[in-house]
Amino acid sequence: MTPRALIAGTGGYLPALVLDNDSLAARHGLDTSDAWIRERTGIRQRHIAAPGEMASDLAAAAARAALEQAGAEAAEVDGIIVATATPDAAFPSTAARVQAKLGVTRGFAFDLAAACTGFVYALSVADAMIRAGQARNVLVIGAEVFSRILDWTDRTTCVLFGDGAGAVLLRASTEAEVGRGLLSCHLHADGRFGDLLHLEGHPGVVRMNGREVFRHAVSKLASAVDEALQANGLSKGDVAWLVPHQANLRIIEAMGRKLDLPPERVVVAVDRHANTSAASIPLALAEATRDGRIARGDLVLMEAIGGGLTWGAALARI
Ligand code: COA
């Protein structure tokens, strides 16, 4: 039997400092308002990493929580993949730093760059490694400190992002767990649209053409979702939960309507986290599995789009 990658544990970590929209505006002298931000994006607040708090710190905390929920020891981890656009450094990788922080001394560790789609990409890589028998237990983490790469004078981008990390422990399924685990992942990129959402300068600040990204998001996410369902012979009625990338409540709600899902079946965290890029799906997944909303046997659909442009979808039976 070819094993599947089972989501054995989830965990999240959010920095202590919380800024609501009014505090953010006051802190940076922004000409914006709580009403504008909430109406256009659904965002009410975001977490901001403390000075010196790095992506690997957030990632290690989320990973520890995922290991604990899975009842697994760090020593069992065969590999760590960190999806991030805000690594501690180009090298050593954030994943290698997480490895050291967890006290793991074997297996592989590497970072993966696909911006806000990073977690879906990382899931796909880990899934392929587990199916190939190359690893049995892989930590897949999304971790971001976007507050470090924002232009705090640009109100069109700086109000949209937040810091955080989410993690899952993927474990090779056993014969008794047939049918559970990741069903498939579907990845896409089109570098022609790289300028719509990119880092400008060095080390760089985020620049985004919000309207164009919004337009691409709705059509590309819809086609990735259709592709994932078709590949598994499933229909939208089979989906129990949508755990979307948390960029904008309007995009999230549009995807929920496309799937005919009632709002309570769509996991929303953007109001409290803002857009945490690669961390947003695993953070939302951790919340909804830990509070008991998502239960064993549920079919969960994940989708994301981000800089690259990159986009993709993944289906998992919990
Ligand atoms: N506060 C107040 N006004 C703001 C503002 C802010 N933070 N940011 C922009 N504005 C103003 C603009 O200057 C513009 O004013 P004008 O009409 O006088 O020129 C007006 O609001 C409308 O700007 P626009 O950019 O057209 O707004 P929008 O309806 O497209 O909403 C986004 C902007 C960013 C919320 C929206 O485009 C979006 O969510 N895009 C997708 C972004 C995304 O998901 N990115 C991440 C993908 S990973």
mmCIF file of C-alpha atoms and ligand atoms in Angstrom:
data_model
loop_
_atom_site.group_PDB
_atom_site.id
_atom_site.type_symbol
_atom_site.label_atom_id
_atom_site.label_comp_id
_atom_site.label_asym_id
_atom_site.label_seq_id
_atom_site.Cartn_x
_atom_site.Cartn_y
_atom_site.Cartn_z
ATOM 1 C CA MET A 1 0.000 0.000 0.000
ATOM 2 C CA THR A 2 1.311 3.459 -0.870
ATOM 3 C CA PRO A 3 1.011 5.558 2.288
ATOM 4 C CA ARG A 4 -0.767 8.880 2.241
ATOM 5 C CA ALA A 5 0.309 11.960 4.178
ATOM 6 C CA LEU A 6 -1.983 12.179 7.176
ATOM 7 C CA ILE A 7 -2.396 15.438 9.091
ATOM 8 C CA ALA A 8 -1.428 14.046 12.492
ATOM 9 C CA GLY A 9 -1.201 17.333 14.384
ATOM 10 C CA THR A 10 -1.648 21.072 13.877
ATOM 11 C CA GLY A 11 -0.316 24.064 15.751
ATOM 12 C CA GLY A 12 -0.151 27.816 15.534
ATOM 13 C CA TYR A 13 1.752 30.666 17.084
ATOM 14 C CA LEU A 14 0.964 34.375 17.058
ATOM 15 C CA PRO A 15 3.255 37.093 18.465
ATOM 16 C CA ALA A 16 2.027 38.772 21.639
ATOM 17 C CA LEU A 17 1.570 42.299 20.296
ATOM 18 C CA VAL A 18 -1.889 42.837 18.788
ATOM 19 C CA LEU A 19 -2.647 46.022 16.874
ATOM 20 C CA ASP A 20 -6.205 46.844 15.895
ATOM 21 C CA ASN A 21 -6.786 49.070 12.887
ATOM 22 C CA ASP A 22 -6.981 52.292 14.878
ATOM 23 C CA SER A 23 -3.791 51.518 16.832
ATOM 24 C CA LEU A 24 -1.983 50.657 13.611
ATOM 25 C CA ALA A 25 -3.061 53.915 11.992
ATOM 26 C CA ALA A 26 -2.016 55.924 15.056
ATOM 27 C CA ARG A 27 1.320 54.133 15.412
ATOM 28 C CA HIS A 28 2.363 54.807 11.806
ATOM 29 C CA GLY A 29 0.498 58.070 11.180
ATOM 30 C CA LEU A 30 -1.575 56.484 8.388
ATOM 31 C CA ASP A 31 -4.398 58.290 6.598
ATOM 32 C CA THR A 32 -6.815 55.365 6.878
ATOM 33 C CA SER A 33 -9.726 54.241 9.012
ATOM 34 C CA ASP A 34 -11.001 51.151 10.767
ATOM 35 C CA ALA A 35 -14.147 51.350 8.628
ATOM 36 C CA TRP A 36 -12.208 51.401 5.307
ATOM 37 C CA ILE A 37 -10.015 48.465 6.302
ATOM 38 C CA ARG A 38 -12.896 46.365 7.621
ATOM 39 C CA GLU A 39 -15.200 47.054 4.665
ATOM 40 C CA ARG A 40 -12.578 46.276 1.998
ATOM 41 C CA THR A 41 -10.762 43.398 3.693
ATOM 42 C CA GLY A 42 -12.575 42.154 6.820
ATOM 43 C CA ILE A 43 -9.393 42.776 8.846
ATOM 44 C CA ARG A 44 -9.868 44.069 12.408
ATOM 45 C CA GLN A 45 -6.419 43.453 13.876
ATOM 46 C CA ARG A 46 -3.057 41.761 13.299
ATOM 47 C CA HIS A 47 -0.194 40.400 15.428
ATOM 48 C CA ILE A 48 3.254 41.983 15.133
ATOM 49 C CA ALA A 49 6.497 40.178 15.996
ATOM 50 C CA ALA A 50 8.643 41.689 18.750
ATOM 51 C CA PRO A 51 12.036 43.167 17.842
ATOM 52 C CA GLY A 52 14.422 40.242 17.422
ATOM 53 C CA GLU A 53 11.603 37.697 17.100
ATOM 54 C CA MET A 54 12.380 35.839 13.862
ATOM 55 C CA ALA A 55 10.409 33.593 11.522
ATOM 56 C CA SER A 56 12.223 30.577 13.000
ATOM 57 C CA ASP A 57 11.046 31.511 16.512
ATOM 58 C CA LEU A 58 7.431 31.637 15.372
ATOM 59 C CA ALA A 59 7.869 28.465 13.312
ATOM 60 C CA ALA A 60 9.447 26.499 16.168
ATOM 61 C CA ALA A 61 6.610 27.464 18.533
ATOM 62 C CA ALA A 62 3.977 26.368 15.990
ATOM 63 C CA ALA A 63 5.896 23.144 15.314
ATOM 64 C CA ARG A 64 6.082 22.291 19.016
ATOM 65 C CA ALA A 65 2.311 22.701 19.275
ATOM 66 C CA ALA A 66 1.763 20.449 16.227
ATOM 67 C CA LEU A 67 4.078 17.766 17.625
ATOM 68 C CA GLU A 68 2.335 17.902 20.969
ATOM 69 C CA GLN A 69 -1.113 17.557 19.407
ATOM 70 C CA ALA A 70 0.106 14.612 17.338
ATOM 71 C CA GLY A 71 1.620 12.984 20.422
ATOM 72 C CA ALA A 72 4.943 12.813 18.573
ATOM 73 C CA GLU A 73 8.496 13.446 19.729
ATOM 74 C CA ALA A 74 10.814 15.824 17.887
ATOM 75 C CA ALA A 75 13.227 12.887 17.473
ATOM 76 C CA GLU A 76 10.662 11.194 15.171
ATOM 77 C CA VAL A 77 10.781 14.059 12.635
ATOM 78 C CA ASP A 78 12.386 13.008 9.321
ATOM 79 C CA GLY A 79 12.280 16.430 7.739
ATOM 80 C CA ILE A 80 11.202 20.052 8.088
ATOM 81 C CA ILE A 81 9.945 22.310 5.317
ATOM 82 C CA VAL A 82 9.351 25.971 6.108
ATOM 83 C CA ALA A 83 7.342 27.976 3.593
ATOM 84 C CA THR A 84 8.299 31.606 4.061
ATOM 85 C CA ALA A 85 8.879 34.843 2.201
ATOM 86 C CA THR A 86 10.530 36.338 5.285
ATOM 87 C CA PRO A 87 13.307 33.864 6.222
ATOM 88 C CA ASP A 88 15.701 34.633 9.076
ATOM 89 C CA ALA A 89 18.470 34.698 6.454
ATOM 90 C CA ALA A 90 19.164 33.291 2.990
ATOM 91 C CA PHE A 91 21.183 30.649 4.789
ATOM 92 C CA PRO A 92 21.174 28.788 7.047
ATOM 93 C CA SER A 93 17.571 28.162 6.105
ATOM 94 C CA THR A 94 14.805 29.014 8.548
ATOM 95 C CA ALA A 95 13.986 25.283 8.536
ATOM 96 C CA ALA A 96 17.526 24.416 9.686
ATOM 97 C CA ARG A 97 17.164 26.946 12.491
ATOM 98 C CA VAL A 98 13.832 25.409 13.468
ATOM 99 C CA GLN A 99 15.493 21.992 13.445
ATOM 100 C CA ALA A 100 18.120 23.226 15.893
ATOM 101 C CA LYS A 101 15.492 24.921 18.090
ATOM 102 C CA LEU A 102 13.523 21.666 18.271
ATOM 103 C CA GLY A 103 16.652 19.678 19.075
ATOM 104 C CA VAL A 104 16.320 17.528 15.954
ATOM 105 C CA THR A 105 19.686 16.316 14.665
ATOM 106 C CA ARG A 106 18.781 14.150 11.680
ATOM 107 C CA GLY A 107 16.715 14.313 8.502
ATOM 108 C CA PHE A 108 16.385 17.181 6.048
ATOM 109 C CA ALA A 109 15.453 20.848 6.467
ATOM 110 C CA PHE A 110 14.840 23.432 3.773
ATOM 111 C CA ASP A 111 12.840 26.566 3.008
ATOM 112 C CA LEU A 112 10.380 26.907 0.186
ATOM 113 C CA ALA A 113 9.527 30.194 -1.517
ATOM 114 C CA ALA A 114 6.091 30.543 -3.083
ATOM 115 C CA ALA A 115 4.864 33.612 -1.151
ATOM 116 C CA CYS A 116 1.273 33.239 0.099
ATOM 117 C CA THR A 117 0.907 29.894 -1.731
ATOM 118 C CA GLY A 118 3.947 28.526 0.113
ATOM 119 C CA PHE A 119 2.062 26.272 2.499
ATOM 120 C CA VAL A 120 0.134 24.522 -0.299
ATOM 121 C CA TYR A 121 3.407 24.080 -2.223
ATOM 122 C CA ALA A 122 5.148 22.709 0.887
ATOM 123 C CA LEU A 123 2.285 20.291 1.557
ATOM 124 C CA SER A 124 2.637 19.000 -1.982
ATOM 125 C CA VAL A 125 6.401 18.443 -1.663
ATOM 126 C CA ALA A 126 6.064 16.682 1.693
ATOM 127 C CA ASP A 127 3.162 14.588 0.379
ATOM 128 C CA ALA A 128 5.258 13.411 -2.575
ATOM 129 C CA MET A 129 8.175 12.512 -0.284
ATOM 130 C CA ILE A 130 5.926 10.525 2.045
ATOM 131 C CA ARG A 131 4.252 8.666 -0.819
ATOM 132 C CA ALA A 132 7.674 7.882 -2.272
ATOM 133 C CA GLY A 133 8.775 6.398 1.039
ATOM 134 C CA GLN A 134 11.493 9.023 1.455
ATOM 135 C CA ALA A 135 10.158 10.210 4.820
ATOM 136 C CA ARG A 136 7.490 9.163 7.306
ATOM 137 C CA ASN A 137 7.108 12.245 9.515
ATOM 138 C CA VAL A 138 7.468 15.712 7.995
ATOM 139 C CA LEU A 139 6.847 19.040 9.683
ATOM 140 C CA VAL A 140 5.316 21.469 7.180
ATOM 141 C CA ILE A 141 5.368 25.007 8.492
ATOM 142 C CA GLY A 142 4.312 28.401 7.196
ATOM 143 C CA ALA A 143 6.022 31.222 9.098
ATOM 144 C CA GLU A 144 6.125 34.920 8.328
ATOM 145 C CA VAL A 145 7.232 38.219 9.794
ATOM 146 C CA PHE A 146 5.745 40.400 7.066
ATOM 147 C CA SER A 147 5.872 43.417 9.386
ATOM 148 C CA ARG A 148 9.612 43.541 8.526
ATOM 149 C CA ILE A 149 9.050 43.947 4.774
ATOM 150 C CA LEU A 150 6.194 46.435 4.694
ATOM 151 C CA ASP A 151 6.432 50.050 3.617
ATOM 152 C CA TRP A 152 4.735 51.609 6.642
ATOM 153 C CA THR A 153 4.024 54.768 4.637
ATOM 154 C CA ASP A 154 2.049 52.854 1.968
ATOM 155 C CA ARG A 155 -1.496 52.524 3.316
ATOM 156 C CA THR A 156 -2.552 50.382 0.344
ATOM 157 C CA THR A 157 -0.367 47.463 1.512
ATOM 158 C CA CYS A 158 0.746 47.902 5.138
ATOM 159 C CA VAL A 159 -2.743 47.529 6.604
ATOM 160 C CA LEU A 160 -3.212 44.103 4.982
ATOM 161 C CA PHE A 161 -0.529 41.904 6.561
ATOM 162 C CA GLY A 162 0.349 40.375 9.920
ATOM 163 C CA ASP A 163 2.903 38.030 11.510
ATOM 164 C CA GLY A 164 2.423 34.431 12.631
ATOM 165 C CA ALA A 165 3.196 30.776 12.038
ATOM 166 C CA GLY A 166 1.215 27.599 11.552
ATOM 167 C CA ALA A 167 2.439 24.021 11.350
ATOM 168 C CA VAL A 168 1.230 20.531 10.579
ATOM 169 C CA LEU A 169 2.929 17.241 11.257
ATOM 170 C CA LEU A 170 2.368 14.996 8.242
ATOM 171 C CA ARG A 171 2.687 11.315 9.026
ATOM 172 C CA ALA A 172 2.647 8.331 6.654
ATOM 173 C CA SER A 173 -0.712 6.609 7.001
ATOM 174 C CA THR A 174 -1.067 2.966 7.996
ATOM 175 C CA GLU A 175 -3.262 0.238 6.407
ATOM 176 C CA ALA A 176 -5.920 0.929 9.038
ATOM 177 C CA GLU A 177 -6.135 4.582 7.956
ATOM 178 C CA VAL A 178 -7.019 3.998 4.289
ATOM 179 C CA GLY A 179 -8.915 6.916 2.789
ATOM 180 C CA ARG A 180 -7.525 9.509 5.182
ATOM 181 C CA GLY A 181 -4.756 12.015 4.477
ATOM 182 C CA LEU A 182 -3.899 14.345 1.614
ATOM 183 C CA LEU A 183 -5.799 13.311 -1.513
ATOM 184 C CA SER A 184 -4.012 15.590 -3.969
ATOM 185 C CA CYS A 185 -2.294 18.943 -4.382
ATOM 186 C CA HIS A 186 -2.465 21.139 -7.481
ATOM 187 C CA LEU A 187 0.207 23.780 -8.002
ATOM 188 C CA HIS A 188 0.432 26.603 -10.516
ATOM 189 C CA ALA A 189 2.619 29.591 -11.299
ATOM 190 C CA ASP A 190 2.680 32.248 -13.998
ATOM 191 C CA GLY A 191 5.748 34.448 -13.690
ATOM 192 C CA ARG A 192 4.439 36.913 -16.263
ATOM 193 C CA PHE A 193 2.421 38.424 -13.418
ATOM 194 C CA GLY A 194 5.351 38.750 -11.021
ATOM 195 C CA ASP A 195 5.145 42.531 -10.882
ATOM 196 C CA LEU A 196 1.609 42.526 -9.478
ATOM 197 C CA LEU A 197 2.879 41.524 -6.037
ATOM 198 C CA HIS A 198 6.615 41.688 -5.396
ATOM 199 C CA LEU A 199 9.433 42.873 -3.154
ATOM 200 C CA GLU A 200 10.937 46.139 -4.361
ATOM 201 C CA GLY A 201 14.555 46.980 -3.565
ATOM 202 C CA HIS A 202 16.893 45.180 -1.234
ATOM 203 C CA PRO A 203 16.155 43.843 1.344
ATOM 204 C CA GLY A 204 12.848 44.987 -0.094
ATOM 205 C CA VAL A 205 9.345 46.175 0.689
ATOM 206 C CA VAL A 206 6.035 44.757 -0.540
ATOM 207 C CA ARG A 207 4.463 46.383 -3.577
ATOM 208 C CA MET A 208 1.074 45.257 -4.798
ATOM 209 C CA ASN A 209 -1.460 46.100 -7.466
ATOM 210 C CA GLY A 210 -4.408 45.169 -5.252
ATOM 211 C CA ARG A 211 -7.118 45.407 -7.895
ATOM 212 C CA GLU A 212 -5.297 43.192 -10.381
ATOM 213 C CA VAL A 213 -4.358 40.643 -7.710
ATOM 214 C CA PHE A 214 -7.998 40.551 -6.634
ATOM 215 C CA ARG A 215 -9.102 39.862 -10.232
ATOM 216 C CA HIS A 216 -6.586 37.025 -10.675
ATOM 217 C CA ALA A 217 -7.429 35.594 -7.248
ATOM 218 C CA VAL A 218 -11.100 35.015 -7.908
ATOM 219 C CA SER A 219 -10.636 33.268 -11.285
ATOM 220 C CA LYS A 220 -7.446 31.319 -10.516
ATOM 221 C CA LEU A 221 -8.634 30.031 -7.136
ATOM 222 C CA ALA A 222 -11.936 28.958 -8.677
ATOM 223 C CA SER A 223 -10.178 26.919 -11.367
ATOM 224 C CA ALA A 224 -7.713 25.350 -8.871
ATOM 225 C CA VAL A 225 -10.619 24.279 -6.676
ATOM 226 C CA ASP A 226 -12.465 22.726 -9.644
ATOM 227 C CA GLU A 227 -9.270 20.940 -10.650
ATOM 228 C CA ALA A 228 -8.799 19.451 -7.160
ATOM 229 C CA LEU A 229 -12.389 18.193 -6.985
ATOM 230 C CA GLN A 230 -12.322 16.746 -10.511
ATOM 231 C CA ALA A 231 -9.009 14.971 -9.930
ATOM 232 C CA ASN A 232 -10.625 13.031 -7.099
ATOM 233 C CA GLY A 233 -14.022 12.443 -8.686
ATOM 234 C CA LEU A 234 -15.601 14.611 -5.992
ATOM 235 C CA SER A 235 -18.171 17.376 -6.195
ATOM 236 C CA LYS A 236 -18.538 20.545 -4.171
ATOM 237 C CA GLY A 237 -21.220 18.875 -2.047
ATOM 238 C CA ASP A 238 -18.524 16.552 -0.663
ATOM 239 C CA VAL A 239 -16.511 19.401 0.855
ATOM 240 C CA ALA A 240 -17.060 19.753 4.610
ATOM 241 C CA TRP A 241 -14.717 22.689 5.181
ATOM 242 C CA LEU A 242 -13.009 25.366 3.154
ATOM 243 C CA VAL A 243 -9.751 26.500 4.770
ATOM 244 C CA PRO A 244 -8.683 29.272 2.410
ATOM 245 C CA HIS A 245 -5.666 31.536 2.356
ATOM 246 C CA GLN A 246 -6.631 34.504 4.518
ATOM 247 C CA ALA A 247 -5.940 37.576 2.389
ATOM 248 C CA ASN A 248 -9.279 39.267 2.118
ATOM 249 C CA LEU A 249 -12.736 38.388 3.462
ATOM 250 C CA ARG A 250 -14.375 39.314 0.149
ATOM 251 C CA ILE A 251 -12.281 36.730 -1.732
ATOM 252 C CA ILE A 252 -12.915 34.134 0.997
ATOM 253 C CA GLU A 253 -16.670 34.714 0.866
ATOM 254 C CA ALA A 254 -16.673 34.533 -2.943
ATOM 255 C CA MET A 255 -14.976 31.126 -2.773
ATOM 256 C CA GLY A 256 -17.447 29.920 -0.139
ATOM 257 C CA ARG A 257 -20.351 30.925 -2.407
ATOM 258 C CA LYS A 258 -18.741 29.199 -5.375
ATOM 259 C CA LEU A 259 -18.660 25.973 -3.355
ATOM 260 C CA ASP A 260 -22.251 26.511 -2.079
ATOM 261 C CA LEU A 261 -20.864 26.299 1.460
ATOM 262 C CA PRO A 262 -22.729 28.005 4.309
ATOM 263 C CA PRO A 263 -20.524 30.654 5.986
ATOM 264 C CA GLU A 264 -20.068 28.485 9.084
ATOM 265 C CA ARG A 265 -18.254 25.888 6.933
ATOM 266 C CA VAL A 266 -15.655 28.413 5.801
ATOM 267 C CA VAL A 267 -12.797 28.913 8.277
ATOM 268 C CA VAL A 268 -12.089 32.628 8.709
ATOM 269 C CA ALA A 269 -9.147 34.075 10.626
ATOM 270 C CA VAL A 270 -8.340 37.113 8.476
ATOM 271 C CA ASP A 271 -10.360 39.336 10.818
ATOM 272 C CA ARG A 272 -7.957 38.588 13.697
ATOM 273 C CA HIS A 273 -4.698 37.683 11.902
ATOM 274 C CA ALA A 274 -4.795 39.808 8.704
ATOM 275 C CA ASN A 275 -2.818 38.208 5.849
ATOM 276 C CA THR A 276 -0.022 36.109 7.353
ATOM 277 C CA SER A 277 1.016 34.855 3.904
ATOM 278 C CA ALA A 278 2.311 31.249 4.032
ATOM 279 C CA ALA A 279 1.217 30.962 7.667
ATOM 280 C CA SER A 280 -2.438 31.757 7.072
ATOM 281 C CA ILE A 281 -3.793 28.322 6.062
ATOM 282 C CA PRO A 282 -2.013 26.296 8.776
ATOM 283 C CA LEU A 283 -2.986 28.891 11.400
ATOM 284 C CA ALA A 284 -6.652 28.696 10.365
ATOM 285 C CA LEU A 285 -6.467 24.895 10.143
ATOM 286 C CA ALA A 286 -4.940 24.685 13.621
ATOM 287 C CA GLU A 287 -7.691 26.857 15.095
ATOM 288 C CA ALA A 288 -10.510 24.908 13.490
ATOM 289 C CA THR A 289 -9.129 21.452 14.316
ATOM 290 C CA ARG A 290 -8.191 22.351 17.876
ATOM 291 C CA ASP A 291 -11.586 23.875 18.700
ATOM 292 C CA GLY A 292 -13.303 20.759 17.365
ATOM 293 C CA ARG A 293 -14.985 22.259 14.294
ATOM 294 C CA ILE A 294 -13.036 20.086 11.850
ATOM 295 C CA ALA A 295 -13.425 16.439 12.823
ATOM 296 C CA ARG A 296 -11.948 13.131 11.720
ATOM 297 C CA GLY A 297 -13.268 12.037 8.345
ATOM 298 C CA ASP A 298 -14.079 15.583 7.170
ATOM 299 C CA LEU A 299 -13.036 16.569 3.656
ATOM 300 C CA VAL A 300 -11.055 19.815 3.836
ATOM 301 C CA LEU A 301 -10.303 21.984 0.826
ATOM 302 C CA MET A 302 -7.382 24.420 1.025
ATOM 303 C CA GLU A 303 -6.572 27.062 -1.596
ATOM 304 C CA ALA A 304 -4.156 29.975 -1.896
ATOM 305 C CA ILE A 305 -2.774 32.573 -4.287
ATOM 306 C CA GLY A 306 0.203 34.844 -3.876
ATOM 307 C CA GLY A 307 3.254 36.495 -5.355
ATOM 308 C CA GLY A 308 4.755 34.831 -8.393
ATOM 309 C CA LEU A 309 1.964 34.720 -9.240
ATOM 310 C CA THR A 310 1.614 31.321 -7.633
ATOM 311 C CA TRP A 311 -1.601 29.532 -6.743
ATOM 312 C CA GLY A 312 -2.885 26.113 -5.857
ATOM 313 C CA ALA A 313 -5.304 23.901 -3.982
ATOM 314 C CA ALA A 314 -5.102 20.794 -1.816
ATOM 315 C CA LEU A 315 -7.720 18.312 -0.625
ATOM 316 C CA ALA A 316 -7.322 16.347 2.589
ATOM 317 C CA ARG A 317 -9.465 13.820 4.427
ATOM 318 C CA ILE A 318 -8.784 14.486 8.126
HETATM 319 N N1 COA B 1 -7.249 53.443 3.827
HETATM 320 C C1 COA B 1 -8.036 54.321 3.215
HETATM 321 N N2 COA B 1 -8.089 54.437 1.869
HETATM 322 C C2 COA B 1 -7.313 53.634 1.144
HETATM 323 C C3 COA B 1 -6.457 52.685 1.729
HETATM 324 C C4 COA B 1 -6.443 52.614 3.134
HETATM 325 N N3 COA B 1 -5.687 51.720 3.799
HETATM 326 N N4 COA B 1 -5.817 52.025 0.757
HETATM 327 C C5 COA B 1 -6.248 52.519 -0.405
HETATM 328 N N5 COA B 1 -7.145 53.517 -0.175
HETATM 329 C C6 COA B 1 -7.865 54.323 -1.160
HETATM 330 C C7 COA B 1 -7.139 54.424 -2.467
HETATM 331 O O1 COA B 1 -6.174 55.437 -2.418
HETATM 332 C C8 COA B 1 -8.264 54.717 -3.410
HETATM 333 O O2 COA B 1 -8.579 56.081 -3.308
HETATM 334 P P1 COA B 1 -9.010 56.928 -4.615
HETATM 335 O O3 COA B 1 -10.257 56.261 -5.102
HETATM 336 O O4 COA B 1 -9.201 58.289 -4.047
HETATM 337 O O5 COA B 1 -7.867 56.793 -5.547
HETATM 338 C C9 COA B 1 -9.430 53.939 -2.831
HETATM 339 O O6 COA B 1 -9.081 53.667 -1.478
HETATM 340 C C10 COA B 1 -9.698 52.640 -3.564
HETATM 341 O O7 COA B 1 -8.454 51.954 -3.758
HETATM 342 P P2 COA B 1 -8.390 50.581 -4.460
HETATM 343 O O8 COA B 1 -6.996 50.077 -4.430
HETATM 344 O O9 COA B 1 -9.070 50.621 -5.791
HETATM 345 O O10 COA B 1 -9.310 49.730 -3.483
HETATM 346 P P3 COA B 1 -9.866 48.281 -3.625
HETATM 347 O O11 COA B 1 -11.322 48.285 -3.521
HETATM 348 O O12 COA B 1 -9.242 47.537 -4.779
HETATM 349 O O13 COA B 1 -9.324 47.597 -2.286
HETATM 350 C C11 COA B 1 -7.597 46.087 -1.619
HETATM 351 C C12 COA B 1 -7.937 47.497 -2.080
HETATM 352 C C13 COA B 1 -6.088 45.981 -1.477
HETATM 353 C C14 COA B 1 -8.269 45.858 -0.288
HETATM 354 C C15 COA B 1 -8.130 45.085 -2.653
HETATM 355 O O14 COA B 1 -7.714 45.448 -3.930
HETATM 356 C C16 COA B 1 -7.668 43.696 -2.381
HETATM 357 O O15 COA B 1 -7.994 43.105 -1.380
HETATM 358 N N6 COA B 1 -6.926 43.109 -3.327
HETATM 359 C C17 COA B 1 -6.439 41.757 -3.182
HETATM 360 C C18 COA B 1 -5.244 41.822 -2.334
HETATM 361 C C19 COA B 1 -4.793 40.499 -1.912
HETATM 362 O O16 COA B 1 -5.591 39.638 -1.612
HETATM 363 N N7 COA B 1 -3.489 40.360 -1.845
HETATM 364 C C20 COA B 1 -2.842 39.277 -1.293
HETATM 365 C C21 COA B 1 -2.858 38.133 -2.187
HETATM 366 S S1 COA B 1 -1.816 37.002 -1.432
#
